[in-house]
Short mmCIF file of C-alpha atoms in Angstrom, two decimals:
data_model
loop_
_atom_site.label_atom_id
_atom_site.label_comp_id
_atom_site.label_asym_id
_atom_site.label_seq_id
_atom_site.Cartn_x
_atom_site.Cartn_y
_atom_site.Cartn_z
CA UNK A 1 104.27 173.77 44.07
CA UNK A 2 100.95 172.17 45.08
CA UNK A 3 102.66 169.52 47.22
CA UNK A 4 104.77 172.36 48.94
CA UNK A 5 101.58 174.34 49.64
CA UNK A 6 99.85 171.25 50.89
CA UNK A 7 102.80 170.47 53.33
CA UNK A 8 102.71 174.12 54.43
CA UNK A 9 99.03 173.98 55.22
CA UNK A 10 99.33 170.73 56.91
CA UNK A 11 102.02 172.24 59.21
CA UNK A 12 100.01 175.31 59.84
CA UNK A 13 97.08 173.31 60.73
CA UNK A 14 99.17 171.50 63.22
CA UNK A 15 100.26 174.79 64.60
CA UNK A 16 103.93 174.18 63.86
CA UNK A 17 104.93 175.94 60.77
CA UNK A 18 108.51 175.58 60.24
CA UNK A 19 110.59 178.61 59.27
CA UNK A 20 110.54 178.63 55.33
CA UNK A 21 111.53 180.81 52.76
CA UNK A 22 107.88 181.39 52.00
CA UNK A 23 107.10 185.00 52.91
CA UNK A 24 103.39 184.19 53.42
CA UNK A 25 104.16 181.50 56.05
CA UNK A 26 104.84 183.86 58.91
CA UNK A 27 101.81 185.62 58.18
CA UNK A 28 99.65 182.49 57.98
CA UNK A 29 101.18 181.15 61.25
CA UNK A 30 100.47 184.43 63.05
CA UNK A 31 96.93 184.30 61.92
CA UNK A 32 96.60 180.76 63.00
CA UNK A 33 98.12 181.61 66.31
CA UNK A 34 95.77 184.62 66.67
CA UNK A 35 92.53 182.76 66.28
CA UNK A 36 93.71 179.74 68.30
CA UNK A 37 94.80 181.67 71.36
CA UNK A 38 92.67 182.06 74.46
CA UNK A 39 89.90 179.57 73.37
CA UNK A 40 86.77 180.14 75.65
CA UNK A 41 85.33 177.58 77.77
CA UNK A 42 81.95 176.47 76.64
CA UNK A 43 79.31 175.48 79.20
CA UNK A 44 78.56 172.75 76.72
CA UNK A 45 81.82 171.22 77.65
CA UNK A 46 80.57 170.29 81.06
CA UNK A 47 79.29 166.63 80.93
CA UNK A 48 75.72 167.61 82.40
CA UNK A 49 74.92 170.61 80.28
CA UNK A 50 73.80 168.73 77.49
CA UNK A 51 71.11 166.67 79.02
CA UNK A 52 70.33 169.58 81.28
CA UNK A 53 69.47 171.63 78.41
CA UNK A 54 67.33 168.86 77.05
CA UNK A 55 65.34 168.75 80.41
CA UNK A 56 65.16 172.43 80.26
CA UNK A 57 63.81 172.40 76.92
CA UNK A 58 61.33 169.61 77.92
CA UNK A 59 60.25 171.38 81.06
CA UNK A 60 59.81 174.67 78.93
CA UNK A 61 57.58 172.72 76.46
CA UNK A 62 55.62 171.17 79.28
CA UNK A 63 55.06 174.72 80.61
CA UNK A 64 53.79 175.81 77.27
CA UNK A 65 51.38 172.84 77.13
CA UNK A 66 50.17 173.33 80.64
CA UNK A 67 49.60 177.10 79.89
CA UNK A 68 47.86 176.24 76.72
CA UNK A 69 45.67 173.71 78.46
CA UNK A 70 44.94 176.10 81.14
CA UNK A 71 43.94 178.84 78.61
CA UNK A 72 41.57 176.30 76.91
CA UNK A 73 39.96 175.27 80.05
CA UNK A 74 39.85 178.83 81.23
CA UNK A 75 38.15 179.79 78.09
CA UNK A 76 35.27 177.34 78.85
CA UNK A 77 35.07 177.78 82.57
CA UNK A 78 31.93 178.77 84.47
CA UNK A 79 31.67 181.36 87.12
CA UNK A 80 31.86 178.72 89.65
CA UNK A 81 35.25 177.37 88.47
CA UNK A 82 38.56 178.33 90.20
CA UNK A 83 39.66 179.30 86.79
CA UNK A 84 37.08 182.01 86.36
CA UNK A 85 39.38 184.87 86.87
CA UNK A 86 41.50 183.52 84.17
CA UNK A 87 38.42 183.25 82.00
CA UNK A 88 37.61 186.87 82.52
CA UNK A 89 41.21 187.66 81.69
CA UNK A 90 41.61 185.38 78.71
CA UNK A 91 38.02 185.17 77.21
CA UNK A 92 36.20 188.23 78.18
CA UNK A 93 33.45 187.68 75.69
CA UNK A 94 32.96 184.01 76.93
CA UNK A 95 32.81 185.49 80.36
CA UNK A 96 30.25 187.84 79.64
CA UNK A 97 28.03 185.34 77.91
CA UNK A 98 28.49 183.05 80.81
CA UNK A 99 27.54 185.75 83.05
CA UNK A 100 24.52 186.60 81.02
CA UNK A 101 23.37 182.92 81.21
CA UNK A 102 23.97 182.93 84.90
CA UNK A 103 21.92 186.16 85.14
CA UNK A 104 19.14 184.63 83.33
CA UNK A 105 19.09 181.36 85.46
CA UNK A 106 19.03 183.46 88.52
CA UNK A 107 16.06 185.63 87.30
CA UNK A 108 14.01 182.45 86.37
CA UNK A 109 14.73 181.07 89.75
CA UNK A 110 13.64 184.23 91.58
CA UNK A 111 10.47 184.31 89.41
CA UNK A 112 9.58 180.83 90.35
CA UNK A 113 10.21 181.63 94.10
CA UNK A 114 8.17 184.82 93.90
CA UNK A 115 5.48 182.92 92.14
CA UNK A 116 5.51 180.18 94.98
CA UNK A 117 5.34 183.03 97.43
CA UNK A 118 2.42 184.55 95.59
CA UNK A 119 4.06 187.72 94.87
CA UNK A 120 2.74 188.18 91.31
CA UNK A 121 3.98 191.55 90.78
CA UNK A 122 7.49 190.51 91.21
CA UNK A 123 7.08 187.47 89.16
CA UNK A 124 5.98 189.79 86.40
CA UNK A 125 8.89 192.19 86.90
CA UNK A 126 11.27 189.52 86.94
CA UNK A 127 9.88 187.79 83.73
CA UNK A 128 9.87 191.25 82.03
CA UNK A 129 13.56 191.59 83.01
CA UNK A 130 14.30 188.09 81.91
CA UNK A 131 12.56 188.60 78.55
CA UNK A 132 15.00 191.60 77.99
CA UNK A 133 17.81 189.46 78.78
CA UNK A 134 17.08 186.50 76.50
CA UNK A 135 17.87 188.16 73.13
CA UNK A 136 21.41 188.85 74.26
CA UNK A 137 22.26 185.24 75.02
CA UNK A 138 24.23 183.35 72.54
CA UNK A 139 23.28 179.95 73.38
CA UNK A 140 20.20 179.05 71.30
CA UNK A 141 19.36 176.06 73.37
CA UNK A 142 19.52 178.06 76.60
CA UNK A 143 17.50 180.86 74.87
CA UNK A 144 14.68 178.39 73.72
CA UNK A 145 14.74 176.81 77.28
CA UNK A 146 14.29 180.19 78.72
CA UNK A 147 11.58 181.30 76.58
CA UNK A 148 9.57 178.18 77.08
CA UNK A 149 10.11 178.54 81.00
CA UNK A 150 8.87 182.23 80.76
CA UNK A 151 5.78 181.25 78.87
CA UNK A 152 5.06 178.44 81.44
CA UNK A 153 5.61 180.79 84.30
CA UNK A 154 3.28 183.45 82.83
CA UNK A 155 0.86 180.64 82.20
CA UNK A 156 0.60 180.26 85.80
CA UNK A 157 0.01 183.85 86.52
CA UNK A 158 -3.45 185.23 87.20
CA UNK A 159 -4.59 187.15 84.19
CA UNK A 160 -4.55 190.93 84.50
CA UNK A 161 -7.99 191.92 83.86
CA UNK A 162 -9.06 194.86 82.21
CA UNK A 163 -11.79 196.06 80.65
CA UNK A 164 -14.40 194.60 82.40
CA UNK A 165 -16.98 195.53 80.06
CA UNK A 166 -15.38 193.72 77.12
CA UNK A 167 -14.29 190.56 78.59
CA UNK A 168 -15.39 190.07 81.89
CA UNK A 169 -15.00 186.39 81.63
CA UNK A 170 -11.25 186.57 81.46
CA UNK A 171 -10.54 187.43 84.81
CA UNK A 172 -12.71 185.06 86.51
CA UNK A 173 -10.19 182.21 86.69
CA UNK A 174 -8.74 181.52 90.16
CA UNK A 175 -10.44 183.03 93.07
CA UNK A 176 -14.03 183.05 92.87
CA UNK A 177 -15.14 186.43 93.58
CA UNK A 178 -16.99 185.24 96.59
CA UNK A 179 -14.04 183.78 98.25
CA UNK A 180 -11.89 185.44 100.71
CA UNK A 181 -8.60 186.22 99.10
CA UNK A 182 -6.87 183.90 101.30
CA UNK A 183 -8.41 180.68 100.07
CA UNK A 184 -7.70 181.06 96.41
CA UNK A 185 -4.41 179.68 95.72
CA UNK A 186 -1.61 181.55 96.83
CA UNK A 187 -0.10 182.41 93.61
CA UNK A 188 -3.18 184.25 92.53
CA UNK A 189 -3.63 186.02 95.60
CA UNK A 190 -2.75 189.63 95.43
CA UNK A 191 -0.23 190.09 97.89
CA UNK A 192 -0.82 193.64 99.04
CA UNK A 193 -3.77 195.32 99.98
CA UNK A 194 -4.21 196.41 96.58
CA UNK A 195 -7.64 196.15 95.17
CA UNK A 196 -8.27 194.14 92.31
CA UNK A 197 -9.76 196.97 90.66
CA UNK A 198 -11.18 195.95 87.06
CA UNK A 199 -10.99 199.58 85.83
CA UNK A 200 -8.10 199.61 83.68
CA UNK A 201 -9.13 201.21 80.81
CA UNK A 202 -7.33 199.89 77.98
CA UNK A 203 -7.72 196.36 77.19
CA UNK A 204 -4.31 195.46 78.44
CA UNK A 205 -4.50 191.97 79.33
CA UNK A 206 -2.89 190.11 81.96
CA UNK A 207 0.58 190.09 81.22
CA UNK A 208 3.03 192.23 82.27
CA UNK A 209 2.78 193.49 85.53
CA UNK A 210 3.25 196.69 84.79
CA UNK A 211 5.87 198.66 86.54
CA UNK A 212 5.78 197.19 89.88
CA UNK A 213 1.92 197.87 90.14
CA UNK A 214 0.43 194.73 90.94
CA UNK A 215 -1.37 192.65 89.09
CA UNK A 216 -4.25 191.86 90.69
CA UNK A 217 -6.50 189.37 91.42
CA UNK A 218 -8.52 188.17 88.61
CA UNK A 219 -11.64 189.19 90.39
CA UNK A 220 -12.16 192.72 89.57
CA UNK A 221 -15.79 192.49 88.86
CA UNK A 222 -16.28 192.04 92.48
CA UNK A 223 -14.43 194.75 94.24
CA UNK A 224 -16.38 194.29 97.26
CA UNK A 225 -15.53 190.75 97.74
CA UNK A 226 -12.32 190.49 99.53
CA UNK A 227 -10.15 193.26 98.92
CA UNK A 228 -10.20 196.77 99.96
CA UNK A 229 -10.82 198.45 97.07
CA UNK A 230 -9.60 201.81 98.10
CA UNK A 231 -6.83 203.73 96.80
CA UNK A 232 -5.86 201.86 93.76
CA UNK A 233 -6.69 203.22 90.43
CA UNK A 234 -4.78 200.97 88.26
CA UNK A 235 -3.17 203.65 86.32
CA UNK A 236 0.14 202.13 86.38
CA UNK A 237 -0.38 199.49 83.98
CA UNK A 238 -2.78 201.11 81.53
CA UNK A 239 -0.25 201.06 78.64
CA UNK A 240 0.24 197.30 78.37
CA UNK A 241 0.19 195.60 75.28
CA UNK A 242 2.58 192.75 75.60
CA UNK A 243 0.26 190.18 76.03
CA UNK A 244 -0.58 189.85 72.44
CA UNK A 245 2.64 188.14 71.92
CA UNK A 246 2.24 185.52 74.43
CA UNK A 247 0.16 182.72 73.48
CA UNK A 248 -1.72 180.35 75.79
CA UNK A 249 -2.42 182.90 78.40
CA UNK A 250 -4.54 181.58 81.24
CA UNK A 251 -7.16 184.05 81.03
CA UNK A 252 -9.69 181.81 79.36
CA UNK A 253 -9.92 179.16 82.09
CA UNK A 254 -12.94 180.76 83.67
CA UNK A 255 -14.83 179.93 80.53
CA UNK B 1 95.59 166.68 63.89
CA UNK B 2 92.36 165.90 62.52
CA UNK B 3 89.27 167.87 63.37
CA UNK B 4 87.05 165.05 62.24
CA UNK B 5 85.92 162.79 65.22
CA UNK B 6 86.03 159.22 64.75
CA UNK B 7 82.76 157.45 63.73
CA UNK B 8 82.64 155.23 66.61
CA UNK B 9 82.41 158.17 69.01
CA UNK B 10 79.74 160.01 66.98
CA UNK B 11 77.61 156.96 66.97
CA UNK B 12 77.73 156.65 70.73
CA UNK B 13 77.02 160.33 71.05
CA UNK B 14 74.11 160.14 68.79
CA UNK B 15 72.72 157.40 71.17
CA UNK B 16 73.10 160.14 73.85
CA UNK B 17 75.74 158.51 75.96
CA UNK B 18 76.80 161.38 78.23
CA UNK B 19 80.65 160.53 78.04
CA UNK B 20 80.51 160.33 74.27
CA UNK B 21 78.72 163.56 74.00
CA UNK B 22 81.14 165.26 76.18
CA UNK B 23 84.08 163.79 74.31
CA UNK B 24 82.61 164.66 71.05
CA UNK B 25 82.12 168.20 71.79
CA UNK B 26 85.59 168.51 73.42
CA UNK B 27 86.76 167.23 70.11
CA UNK B 28 85.12 169.63 67.76
CA UNK B 29 84.82 172.64 69.97
CA UNK B 30 88.30 174.10 69.29
CA UNK B 31 87.99 173.66 65.56
CA UNK B 32 84.58 175.34 65.53
CA UNK B 33 85.84 178.34 67.68
CA UNK B 34 88.89 178.81 65.38
CA UNK B 35 86.45 178.43 62.26
CA UNK B 36 84.07 181.08 63.59
CA UNK B 37 87.01 183.50 64.43
CA UNK B 38 88.74 183.03 61.05
CA UNK B 39 85.40 183.87 59.47
CA UNK B 40 83.97 186.55 61.59
CA UNK B 41 87.31 188.23 62.61
CA UNK B 42 87.65 190.40 65.61
CA UNK B 43 84.70 192.47 66.24
CA UNK B 44 85.17 195.56 68.57
CA UNK B 45 88.84 194.31 68.77
CA UNK B 46 87.84 190.96 70.43
CA UNK B 47 86.83 187.49 69.26
CA UNK B 48 83.88 187.69 71.78
CA UNK B 49 81.19 187.72 69.06
CA UNK B 50 82.84 184.92 66.96
CA UNK B 51 83.04 182.91 70.10
CA UNK B 52 79.46 183.44 70.88
CA UNK B 53 78.45 182.17 67.42
CA UNK B 54 80.82 179.26 68.01
CA UNK B 55 78.86 178.27 70.89
CA UNK B 56 75.65 178.55 68.98
CA UNK B 57 77.09 176.20 66.51
CA UNK B 58 78.11 173.95 69.20
CA UNK B 59 74.45 174.03 70.73
CA UNK B 60 72.88 173.49 67.30
CA UNK B 61 75.10 170.44 66.49
CA UNK B 62 74.14 169.05 69.91
CA UNK B 63 70.45 169.65 69.17
CA UNK B 64 70.70 167.93 65.99
CA UNK B 65 72.70 165.11 67.37
CA UNK B 66 69.81 162.74 67.91
CA UNK B 67 68.73 163.03 64.51
CA UNK B 68 72.07 162.85 62.77
CA UNK B 69 72.61 159.86 60.63
CA UNK B 70 75.86 158.82 59.15
CA UNK B 71 75.42 159.08 55.33
CA UNK B 72 78.95 158.33 54.49
CA UNK B 73 80.13 161.92 54.80
CA UNK B 74 82.39 162.81 57.85
CA UNK B 75 80.76 164.11 60.90
CA UNK B 76 82.95 167.32 60.36
CA UNK B 77 80.93 167.96 57.07
CA UNK B 78 77.94 168.20 59.17
CA UNK B 79 79.57 170.42 61.87
CA UNK B 80 81.02 172.94 59.47
CA UNK B 81 77.92 173.09 57.37
CA UNK B 82 76.08 174.21 60.46
CA UNK B 83 79.00 176.51 61.34
CA UNK B 84 78.86 178.13 57.84
CA UNK B 85 75.27 178.83 58.06
CA UNK B 86 75.56 180.19 61.62
CA UNK B 87 78.44 182.63 60.37
CA UNK B 88 76.33 183.67 57.50
CA UNK B 89 73.55 184.46 59.90
CA UNK B 90 75.84 186.42 62.22
CA UNK B 91 77.11 188.40 59.08
CA UNK B 92 73.72 189.24 58.03
CA UNK B 93 72.53 190.39 61.34
CA UNK B 94 75.76 192.33 61.78
CA UNK B 95 75.20 194.10 58.48
CA UNK B 96 71.66 194.87 59.41
CA UNK B 97 72.44 196.34 62.70
CA UNK B 98 75.68 197.94 61.27
CA UNK B 99 76.95 197.81 64.63
CA UNK B 100 79.98 195.61 64.10
CA UNK B 101 83.07 197.64 64.06
CA UNK B 102 86.23 195.96 62.96
CA UNK B 103 88.99 197.57 65.02
CA UNK B 104 92.00 196.75 63.02
CA UNK B 105 94.45 198.50 64.89
CA UNK B 106 93.31 197.65 68.46
CA UNK B 107 94.72 194.34 69.14
CA UNK B 108 93.51 192.82 72.47
CA UNK B 109 95.66 193.11 75.58
CA UNK B 110 97.03 189.77 76.65
CA UNK B 111 98.58 188.92 79.90
CA UNK B 112 100.60 185.96 78.91
CA UNK B 113 104.12 187.23 78.49
CA UNK B 114 105.44 184.49 76.56
CA UNK B 115 106.14 186.34 73.32
CA UNK B 116 107.54 189.80 73.81
CA UNK B 117 105.19 192.68 73.44
CA UNK B 118 106.80 193.71 70.16
CA UNK B 119 106.46 190.16 68.79
CA UNK B 120 102.93 190.12 69.90
CA UNK B 121 102.21 193.41 68.25
CA UNK B 122 103.93 192.24 65.00
CA UNK B 123 101.85 189.09 65.19
CA UNK B 124 98.65 190.66 65.77
CA UNK B 125 99.41 192.93 62.94
CA UNK B 126 100.39 190.02 60.63
CA UNK B 127 97.18 188.22 61.68
CA UNK B 128 94.91 191.37 61.06
CA UNK B 129 96.57 191.93 57.60
CA UNK B 130 96.07 188.19 56.43
CA UNK B 131 92.51 188.55 57.85
CA UNK B 132 92.01 191.34 55.45
CA UNK B 133 93.52 189.53 52.50
CA UNK B 134 91.41 186.54 53.02
CA UNK B 135 88.35 188.58 52.52
CA UNK B 136 89.60 189.38 49.14
CA UNK B 137 89.75 185.77 48.05
CA UNK B 138 86.87 183.92 46.25
CA UNK B 139 84.51 182.51 48.69
CA UNK B 140 85.41 178.90 47.90
CA UNK B 141 88.96 179.47 48.21
CA UNK B 142 88.63 181.30 51.53
CA UNK B 143 86.72 178.62 52.83
CA UNK B 144 89.22 176.01 51.95
CA UNK B 145 92.05 177.94 53.66
CA UNK B 146 89.97 178.46 56.86
CA UNK B 147 89.15 174.68 56.84
CA UNK B 148 92.67 173.78 56.22
CA UNK B 149 94.50 176.18 58.48
CA UNK B 150 92.23 177.39 61.11
CA UNK B 151 90.15 174.26 61.65
CA UNK B 152 92.98 171.90 60.72
CA UNK B 153 91.29 169.57 58.34
CA UNK B 154 93.33 167.49 55.68
CA UNK B 155 92.94 168.11 52.06
CA UNK B 156 90.86 165.19 52.01
CA UNK B 157 88.63 166.16 54.77
CA UNK B 158 87.97 169.53 53.30
CA UNK B 159 86.99 167.84 49.99
CA UNK B 160 84.52 165.79 51.96
CA UNK B 161 83.27 168.83 53.81
CA UNK B 162 82.86 171.02 50.52
CA UNK B 163 82.02 168.10 48.18
CA UNK B 164 85.06 168.40 46.14
CA UNK B 165 87.78 165.98 45.13
CA UNK B 166 90.86 166.08 47.13
CA UNK B 167 93.23 166.99 44.05
CA UNK B 168 90.71 169.78 43.32
CA UNK B 169 91.05 171.13 46.93
CA UNK B 170 94.86 171.04 46.45
CA UNK B 171 94.63 172.90 43.24
CA UNK B 172 92.29 175.43 44.85
CA UNK B 173 94.38 175.97 47.95
CA UNK B 174 97.64 176.62 45.92
CA UNK B 175 95.53 179.30 43.86
CA UNK B 176 94.64 180.84 47.18
CA UNK B 177 97.98 180.83 48.50
CA UNK B 178 99.20 182.32 45.46
CA UNK B 179 96.82 185.02 45.55
CA UNK B 180 97.74 185.89 49.15
CA UNK B 181 101.43 186.05 48.30
CA UNK B 182 100.49 188.53 45.59
CA UNK B 183 98.56 190.62 47.95
CA UNK B 184 101.14 190.41 50.54
CA UNK B 185 104.00 191.33 48.26
CA UNK B 186 101.99 194.11 46.66
CA UNK B 187 101.38 195.66 49.93
CA UNK B 188 105.04 195.04 50.74
CA UNK B 189 106.16 196.79 47.74
CA UNK B 190 103.88 199.80 48.60
CA UNK B 191 105.78 200.03 51.90
CA UNK B 192 105.50 197.74 54.56
CA UNK B 193 106.25 200.41 57.16
CA UNK B 194 103.28 202.51 56.18
CA UNK B 195 100.96 199.54 56.61
CA UNK B 196 102.30 198.71 60.00
CA UNK B 197 102.13 201.85 61.58
#
């Protein structure tokens, strides 16, 4: 029995089941024939496909690696980089930080340039803007660097005088009152015709060139000296209090 | 015929010799296709799905080839282990989508005129019935018959693939055949005509 079955199965496997009394044989043969008919052609049969698939897989892997590295590089790119558009796409928060850093540097440079040109008001405006930006930066080192730069620049500004009565000495620094405005060093010179009026009521100190108003020359005490005193009342900067926070202001030099 | 390719060929193929790879796949492909068709049957009236799975099996075997090591078992054991897994995957996904429709009474049109239309219809019907009976067998018995008849492995080879002794395989295959005979005569008794039409 077992042996007969084994022979039957062997014959079926070869695809040539002999006629037999076994009622099951035709059915098994029909089944075998059915599943063996019309075998499909696989692409795998072709000799090259195998290696080609490998190459494809390797190519795909390389593309993935390249994309990943590109993504990594882009994530750390600066605005000058050709990858910058990718950075904005892939790492928007990094892009924003990078831009803020850039902005801060630009403001700092502008402030230096303005200082060199003697535009004190502009310097103050730029420094104020920069101070507002610093807290938003994420890079601590850069932040510290900027803070020190701001302090240094502010240190080079002429003090904004105020309260002549209280602290007359403060303003003295740069331009000796007697001098014509021009000779004093450029940075201290008031650019415009604005008068160096000492009047500001509150004791706001030098810092902060208030909104666009200029900082004037330190020489308030002597209005008559070089500038036309007319027309400027100094209202604009009355409210300043910032200076308090900034140490090392120049004011004292006169002393 | 043996569906188990010889070891020399397998070794050369694992060394990625192109001709050996080609030859190896030419040798195992028909058995893999028949195995998948036997296990999955016609889906939507055709073996297309089974053939797709067979191709996946061949690809999987091909991909695994570089890592294949001869551990004393025939290469066929490896191939049909892969095939069994792929078939199980296909069955699971078919169950999930429930989109697989077995059209028992819709045999595919064939263009070859060799057997007469009636013969082919009868053959197709017999094949479908046997396929249905196979599903009623215990899993191990069904696997043995598929490997023996559809793939064409010898009892010894089946034993190596399934990890059984050859005598054990022979006993099990006889039981399986006995069960099929009982099923067939049972339906015969109930009236072959009804079943056919």
